[in-house]
Amino acid sequence: MECGIVTVDLHGKNQYQARVTIDSALRRCDGSVYRLRLIHGYRGGTALRDMIWREYKTHAKVRRMLLSPDGGTTELVLREL
């Protein structure tokens, strides 16, 4: 696992597939990873973004969440630097 930020592209996935992908990425994150960047897009609707914010805002590994200015990427902050 690389250090720092891990990026996961969720384009083309439905909510179930995205949840499985995110859960898998969270399980693989070790202490060197401090952010999980989720690219979900926004032009096809906000279903993935809404699911991420609903499901992961209270996840045990997630300290806080950040939305990119364009609304197409959510970052799960796993630990502060």
mmCIF file of C-alpha atoms in Angstrom, residues 31-78:
data_model
loop_
_atom_site.group_PDB
_atom_site.id
_atom_site.type_symbol
_atom_site.label_atom_id
_atom_site.label_comp_id
_atom_site.label_asym_id
_atom_site.label_seq_id
_atom_site.Cartn_x
_atom_site.Cartn_y
_atom_site.Cartn_z
ATOM 1 C CA GLY A 31 -1.120 3.332 9.159
ATOM 2 C CA SER A 32 0.726 5.010 6.295
ATOM 3 C CA VAL A 33 -2.522 6.031 4.584
ATOM 4 C CA TYR A 34 -4.110 9.197 5.892
ATOM 5 C CA ARG A 35 -6.710 9.890 3.170
ATOM 6 C CA LEU A 36 -8.894 7.815 0.908
ATOM 7 C CA ARG A 37 -9.860 9.867 -2.153
ATOM 8 C CA LEU A 38 -13.119 8.681 -3.743
ATOM 9 C CA ILE A 39 -13.795 9.920 -7.270
ATOM 10 C CA HIS A 40 -17.542 9.595 -7.814
ATOM 11 C CA GLY A 41 -18.323 12.390 -10.269
ATOM 12 C CA TYR A 42 -21.440 14.528 -10.177
ATOM 13 C CA ARG A 43 -22.742 14.974 -13.696
ATOM 14 C CA GLY A 44 -24.637 11.676 -13.699
ATOM 15 C CA GLY A 45 -26.360 12.588 -10.448
ATOM 16 C CA THR A 46 -25.431 12.614 -6.787
ATOM 17 C CA ALA A 47 -26.509 9.111 -5.714
ATOM 18 C CA LEU A 48 -22.945 7.873 -5.089
ATOM 19 C CA ARG A 49 -21.902 11.042 -3.293
ATOM 20 C CA ASP A 50 -25.013 10.941 -1.108
ATOM 21 C CA MET A 51 -24.455 7.255 -0.279
ATOM 22 C CA ILE A 52 -20.818 7.916 0.676
ATOM 23 C CA TRP A 53 -21.758 10.762 2.998
ATOM 24 C CA ARG A 54 -24.614 8.774 4.527
ATOM 25 C CA GLU A 55 -22.710 5.501 5.025
ATOM 26 C CA TYR A 56 -19.211 6.662 5.955
ATOM 27 C CA LYS A 57 -19.668 9.801 8.076
ATOM 28 C CA THR A 58 -19.887 7.592 11.187
ATOM 29 C CA HIS A 59 -17.447 4.841 10.086
ATOM 30 C CA ALA A 60 -14.938 3.905 12.793
ATOM 31 C CA LYS A 61 -11.872 4.639 10.605
ATOM 32 C CA VAL A 62 -13.133 7.969 9.240
ATOM 33 C CA ARG A 63 -12.285 11.069 11.276
ATOM 34 C CA ARG A 64 -13.866 13.575 8.888
ATOM 35 C CA MET A 65 -14.917 13.980 5.270
ATOM 36 C CA LEU A 66 -14.102 16.605 2.651
ATOM 37 C CA LEU A 67 -15.954 17.391 -0.575
ATOM 38 C CA SER A 68 -13.999 18.850 -3.494
ATOM 39 C CA PRO A 69 -15.054 22.320 -4.722
ATOM 40 C CA ASP A 70 -16.538 20.823 -7.917
ATOM 41 C CA GLY A 71 -18.459 18.166 -5.940
ATOM 42 C CA GLY A 72 -16.995 15.219 -7.864
ATOM 43 C CA THR A 73 -14.593 13.878 -5.229
ATOM 44 C CA THR A 74 -14.982 13.020 -1.552
ATOM 45 C CA GLU A 75 -11.973 12.470 0.695
ATOM 46 C CA LEU A 76 -12.239 10.294 3.774
ATOM 47 C CA VAL A 77 -9.698 11.587 6.301
ATOM 48 C CA LEU A 78 -8.438 8.569 8.229
#
